[in-house]
Short mmCIF file of C-alpha atoms and ligand atoms in Angstrom, two decimals:
data_model
loop_
_atom_site.label_atom_id
_atom_site.label_comp_id
_atom_site.label_asym_id
_atom_site.label_seq_id
_atom_site.Cartn_x
_atom_site.Cartn_y
_atom_site.Cartn_z
CA MET A 1 86.65 124.68 81.04
CA ARG A 2 87.45 125.45 77.42
CA ALA A 3 85.42 128.26 75.87
CA ALA A 4 83.20 127.03 73.03
CA LEU A 5 83.50 128.61 69.61
CA PRO A 6 80.45 130.59 68.46
CA ALA A 7 78.20 128.58 66.13
CA THR A 8 78.76 131.08 63.34
CA ALA A 9 82.57 131.11 63.65
CA VAL A 10 84.51 130.27 60.49
CA GLY A 11 88.12 129.15 60.49
CA ILE A 12 90.67 128.13 57.91
CA GLY A 13 93.26 125.39 57.91
CA LEU A 14 96.66 126.74 58.98
CA ARG A 15 99.26 126.31 56.23
CA ARG A 16 102.81 127.54 56.75
CA PRO A 17 102.90 129.80 53.64
CA HIS A 18 100.03 131.80 55.18
CA LEU A 19 101.54 132.15 58.64
CA SER A 20 103.11 135.58 58.22
CA SER A 21 100.07 136.93 56.30
CA LEU A 22 97.85 135.81 59.17
CA LEU A 23 100.06 137.54 61.71
CA ALA A 24 100.06 140.72 59.61
CA LEU A 25 96.24 140.89 59.34
CA ALA A 26 94.80 144.02 60.90
CA GLU A 27 91.16 142.91 60.68
CA GLY A 28 88.82 140.66 58.73
CA GLY A 29 90.70 137.48 59.55
CA PRO A 30 89.39 134.02 60.34
CA ASP A 31 87.53 133.45 63.61
CA PHE A 32 89.82 130.52 64.44
CA LEU A 33 92.48 128.27 62.93
CA GLU A 34 92.62 124.52 62.43
CA LEU A 35 95.89 122.62 62.33
CA ALA A 36 97.12 119.05 62.26
CA PRO A 37 98.96 118.44 65.55
CA GLU A 38 101.24 115.91 63.84
CA ASN A 39 102.59 118.76 61.70
CA TRP A 40 103.31 121.04 64.66
CA ILE A 41 104.24 118.90 67.66
CA GLY A 42 107.86 119.54 68.62
CA VAL A 43 108.27 122.34 66.09
CA GLY A 44 110.43 125.15 67.44
CA GLY A 45 112.37 128.06 65.98
CA ARG A 46 110.67 130.49 63.67
CA TRP A 47 107.64 128.26 63.00
CA GLY A 48 107.17 127.43 66.68
CA ARG A 49 107.29 131.12 67.59
CA GLY A 50 104.83 131.86 64.77
CA LEU A 51 102.41 129.26 66.06
CA ALA A 52 102.64 130.63 69.59
CA ALA A 53 101.91 134.13 68.29
CA LEU A 54 98.95 132.90 66.25
CA GLY A 55 97.66 131.02 69.31
CA GLU A 56 97.62 134.31 71.23
CA ARG A 57 95.46 135.85 68.56
CA PHE A 58 93.20 133.08 67.24
CA PRO A 59 91.46 130.19 68.98
CA LEU A 60 92.85 126.86 67.72
CA VAL A 61 91.22 123.54 66.86
CA CYS A 62 93.16 120.40 65.96
CA HIS A 63 92.38 117.93 63.20
CA GLY A 64 94.55 114.83 63.54
CA LEU A 65 95.83 112.65 60.74
CA SER A 66 97.09 109.45 62.26
CA LEU A 67 95.18 108.10 65.25
CA SER A 68 93.90 105.28 63.02
CA LEU A 69 90.71 105.08 65.07
CA GLY A 70 89.36 102.07 63.20
CA GLY A 71 92.68 100.41 62.45
CA PRO A 72 94.08 97.07 63.57
CA ASP A 73 97.25 98.27 65.34
CA PRO A 74 97.36 99.19 69.04
CA LEU A 75 96.74 102.89 69.67
CA ASP A 76 99.94 104.94 69.43
CA SER A 77 100.45 105.87 73.09
CA THR A 78 103.47 108.07 72.31
CA LEU A 79 101.46 110.13 69.84
CA LEU A 80 98.55 110.34 72.28
CA ALA A 81 100.78 111.63 75.07
CA GLU A 82 102.25 114.26 72.72
CA VAL A 83 98.82 115.29 71.47
CA SER A 84 97.51 115.51 75.03
CA LEU A 85 100.28 117.95 75.95
CA PHE A 86 99.83 119.96 72.74
CA LEU A 87 96.07 120.34 73.29
CA LYS A 88 96.66 121.69 76.79
CA GLU A 89 99.57 123.96 75.85
CA HIS A 90 97.61 125.62 73.05
CA ASP A 91 94.18 125.65 74.73
CA VAL A 92 92.77 123.71 71.77
CA ARG A 93 88.98 123.98 71.63
CA ILE A 94 88.16 120.87 69.58
CA TYR A 95 90.21 117.81 68.65
CA SER A 96 89.11 115.60 65.79
CA ASP A 97 90.43 112.74 63.68
CA HIS A 98 89.04 110.54 60.93
CA LEU A 99 86.71 107.56 61.11
CA ALA A 100 89.21 105.46 59.18
CA ALA A 101 92.26 103.24 59.40
CA THR A 102 95.52 105.07 58.76
CA SER A 103 98.07 102.46 59.78
CA ALA A 104 98.45 98.69 59.59
CA GLU A 105 101.12 96.33 60.87
CA GLY A 106 103.08 99.25 62.24
CA ALA A 107 103.24 101.15 58.96
CA GLN A 108 101.67 104.55 58.37
CA LEU A 109 99.54 104.30 55.24
CA TYR A 110 99.52 108.08 54.65
CA ASP A 111 95.98 107.63 53.43
CA LEU A 112 92.54 107.29 54.94
CA MET A 113 91.33 103.72 54.49
CA PRO A 114 87.58 103.21 54.85
CA LEU A 115 86.21 100.72 57.37
CA PRO A 116 83.74 97.89 56.74
CA PHE A 117 80.28 99.00 57.87
CA THR A 118 79.72 96.17 60.37
CA ALA A 119 78.63 95.89 64.01
CA GLU A 120 81.96 94.23 64.79
CA VAL A 121 83.88 97.24 63.48
CA VAL A 122 81.52 99.59 65.35
CA ALA A 123 82.45 97.84 68.63
CA HIS A 124 86.18 97.80 67.79
CA THR A 125 86.32 101.46 66.75
CA ALA A 126 84.09 102.77 69.53
CA ALA A 127 86.25 101.04 72.15
CA ARG A 128 89.34 102.73 70.71
CA ILE A 129 87.67 106.14 70.63
CA ARG A 130 86.63 105.71 74.27
CA ALA A 131 90.22 104.78 75.12
CA VAL A 132 91.50 107.92 73.36
CA GLN A 133 88.96 110.07 75.20
CA ASP A 134 90.01 108.49 78.52
CA VAL A 135 93.69 109.27 77.88
CA LEU A 136 92.98 112.83 76.77
CA GLY A 137 90.34 113.48 79.41
CA ARG A 138 88.07 115.10 76.81
CA ARG A 139 85.59 114.26 74.07
CA ILE A 140 86.87 114.04 70.53
CA ALA A 141 85.09 114.47 67.22
CA ILE A 142 85.31 111.96 64.39
CA GLU A 143 85.10 112.92 60.73
CA ASN A 144 83.18 111.14 57.97
CA ILE A 145 85.72 110.44 55.22
CA SER A 146 85.49 110.25 51.45
CA TYR A 147 86.18 106.80 50.05
CA TYR A 148 86.38 105.25 46.63
CA GLY A 149 85.89 101.54 47.23
CA ALA A 150 83.29 100.49 49.80
CA LEU A 151 84.27 97.53 51.95
CA GLY A 152 80.68 96.46 52.50
CA GLY A 153 79.01 95.30 55.69
CA GLU A 154 75.49 94.82 56.97
CA LEU A 155 75.03 98.50 57.95
CA SER A 156 74.48 101.57 55.81
CA GLU A 157 77.20 104.21 56.09
CA ALA A 158 74.88 106.53 58.06
CA ALA A 159 73.86 103.72 60.44
CA PHE A 160 77.51 102.77 60.92
CA LEU A 161 78.55 106.34 61.67
CA THR A 162 75.59 106.86 64.02
CA ALA A 163 76.35 103.63 65.89
CA VAL A 164 80.02 104.56 66.39
CA LEU A 165 79.02 108.01 67.70
CA ALA A 166 76.56 106.48 70.18
CA GLU A 167 78.76 103.62 71.36
CA ALA A 168 81.86 105.81 71.74
CA ASP A 169 79.84 108.76 73.06
CA CYS A 170 81.86 111.16 70.93
CA ASP A 171 81.10 114.07 68.59
CA LEU A 172 80.90 114.40 64.82
CA LEU A 173 82.91 116.63 62.52
CA LEU A 174 80.63 116.63 59.49
CA ASP A 175 82.62 117.13 56.30
CA VAL A 176 80.02 118.39 53.84
CA ASN A 177 82.34 118.02 50.85
CA ASN A 178 83.03 114.39 51.76
CA VAL A 179 79.30 113.68 51.86
CA TYR A 180 78.88 115.32 48.45
CA VAL A 181 81.84 113.46 46.92
CA ASN A 182 80.58 110.12 48.28
CA SER A 183 77.04 110.81 47.13
CA ILE A 184 78.24 111.18 43.54
CA ASN A 185 80.73 108.33 43.63
CA HIS A 186 78.41 105.87 45.38
CA GLY A 187 75.10 107.11 44.02
CA TYR A 188 73.17 108.22 47.08
CA ASP A 189 71.16 111.26 48.18
CA PRO A 190 73.46 113.51 50.25
CA ARG A 191 70.53 115.22 51.99
CA ALA A 192 69.02 111.90 53.08
CA PHE A 193 72.45 110.86 54.41
CA ILE A 194 72.85 114.05 56.46
CA ALA A 195 69.23 113.95 57.67
CA ALA A 196 69.88 110.45 59.07
CA LEU A 197 72.72 111.66 61.31
CA PRO A 198 72.28 112.74 64.96
CA ALA A 199 72.32 116.55 64.70
CA GLU A 200 73.05 117.00 68.40
CA ARG A 201 76.46 115.33 68.00
CA VAL A 202 77.65 117.60 65.16
CA VAL A 203 80.22 120.01 66.62
CA TYR A 204 81.75 121.46 63.47
CA TYR A 205 81.70 121.37 59.69
CA HIS A 206 84.35 121.06 57.02
CA LEU A 207 84.09 122.59 53.57
CA ALA A 208 86.55 121.88 50.76
CA GLY A 209 86.92 121.55 47.04
CA HIS A 210 87.35 118.43 44.93
CA TYR A 211 88.40 117.40 41.44
CA ARG A 212 85.85 116.13 38.92
CA GLN A 213 87.63 113.29 37.14
CA ALA A 214 84.48 112.06 35.38
CA GLU A 215 80.74 112.68 35.54
CA ASN A 216 80.34 110.14 38.32
CA LEU A 217 83.83 110.22 39.85
CA LEU A 218 84.91 113.03 42.15
CA VAL A 219 88.27 113.04 43.94
CA ASP A 220 88.50 114.74 47.33
CA THR A 221 91.64 116.76 46.68
CA HIS A 222 91.34 119.82 48.97
CA GLY A 223 93.03 121.50 46.03
CA ALA A 224 90.30 123.79 44.72
CA ALA A 225 87.79 126.37 45.90
CA VAL A 226 84.55 125.09 47.43
CA PRO A 227 82.30 124.37 44.41
CA GLU A 228 78.70 125.53 44.07
CA PRO A 229 77.01 122.16 44.75
CA VAL A 230 78.94 121.90 48.05
CA TRP A 231 77.89 125.44 49.00
CA ALA A 232 74.27 124.47 48.29
CA LEU A 233 74.55 121.32 50.41
CA PHE A 234 76.22 123.34 53.19
CA GLU A 235 73.37 125.87 53.18
CA TRP A 236 70.81 123.09 53.37
CA THR A 237 72.80 121.40 56.17
CA CYS A 238 72.91 124.62 58.20
CA GLN A 239 69.16 125.03 57.80
CA THR A 240 68.57 121.40 58.80
CA ILE A 241 71.13 120.73 61.54
CA GLY A 242 71.88 124.31 62.54
CA PRO A 243 74.94 126.54 62.45
CA ARG A 244 78.20 125.12 63.74
CA PRO A 245 81.80 126.40 63.61
CA THR A 246 83.06 125.74 60.08
CA VAL A 247 86.52 125.27 58.58
CA ILE A 248 87.51 125.95 54.97
CA GLU A 249 90.05 123.20 54.19
CA ARG A 250 92.69 123.79 51.54
CA ASP A 251 95.83 121.65 51.37
CA PHE A 252 97.01 121.97 47.74
CA HIS A 253 97.17 124.72 45.12
CA LEU A 254 97.14 127.18 47.98
CA PRO A 255 95.61 130.49 46.90
CA PRO A 256 96.47 133.82 48.55
CA LEU A 257 95.08 134.13 52.07
CA SER A 258 92.54 136.69 50.79
CA ALA A 259 90.85 134.03 48.62
CA LEU A 260 90.39 131.71 51.61
CA LEU A 261 89.08 134.59 53.69
CA ALA A 262 86.53 135.37 50.97
CA GLU A 263 85.31 131.77 51.19
CA ALA A 264 85.23 132.07 54.99
CA SER A 265 83.14 135.19 54.68
CA ARG A 266 80.65 133.41 52.40
CA ALA A 267 80.41 130.52 54.88
CA ARG A 268 79.82 132.98 57.75
CA SER A 269 76.92 134.59 55.87
CA ILE A 270 75.33 131.19 55.30
CA LEU A 271 75.71 130.27 58.99
CA GLN A 272 74.23 133.61 60.07
CA ARG A 273 71.13 133.25 57.89
CA SER A 274 70.53 129.60 58.74
CA GLY A 275 67.36 130.44 60.63
CA PHE A 276 68.56 129.08 63.97
CA SER A 277 69.34 131.36 66.90
CA ALA A 278 73.06 130.95 67.39
FE1 FE2 B 1 87.56 117.28 56.17
#
């Protein structure tokens, strides 16, 4: 049985430039690390040894990039077998991927394509998530993505997400920045969206920064510090849903590790004062 992360634990995404700084930390580090298995499967040598050493010191969670849970192609059984082994080898606490399509006709899109919000797509995607969970022998979490062109459908986004979670019987990685970005770009109330989700399925949160291209157009870049409106929405979410393990995501314009740890510390304070007993 995998040990659960404390609800007030805060992790950061593992990026290779930070690997040696993480190993050199004496104290005050992250509570856990998140990594993309696709970036680490089969990696040996110096990086492989570094990952093994980090795994001795920090609990790991995995956030996948390419399962294409809502996509049209057959599930990638080779990738699934590799991921299954990786999760066991590194005692990974949580495995998540995106509620999106990431490949089509055998080609990786290297992007997260949104899904139409329809009952047909709910059934298709939920069946694939159940198949993934059967292969892995564990529950997975799916992440709400940011998207820029809605594909339509008879369901609202929250109803679609809730239906997939119920039909697949899986968990939710709630990306608070993605909700905020979508709320600006698509003109909805982010609090109403979050309040409509099943709180009991939320197993962890993501926080990230974005780029403001125009007043009503935000781009989810993961290339900046978490901005104040996202912190405010995160605090409200913690008070409404409760504290959950949280990851500070940062993929571009990597700051020094100390800057990410300062954001992690702020997130931890918010989780601790959320008013729920952890
Ligand atoms: Fe995310």
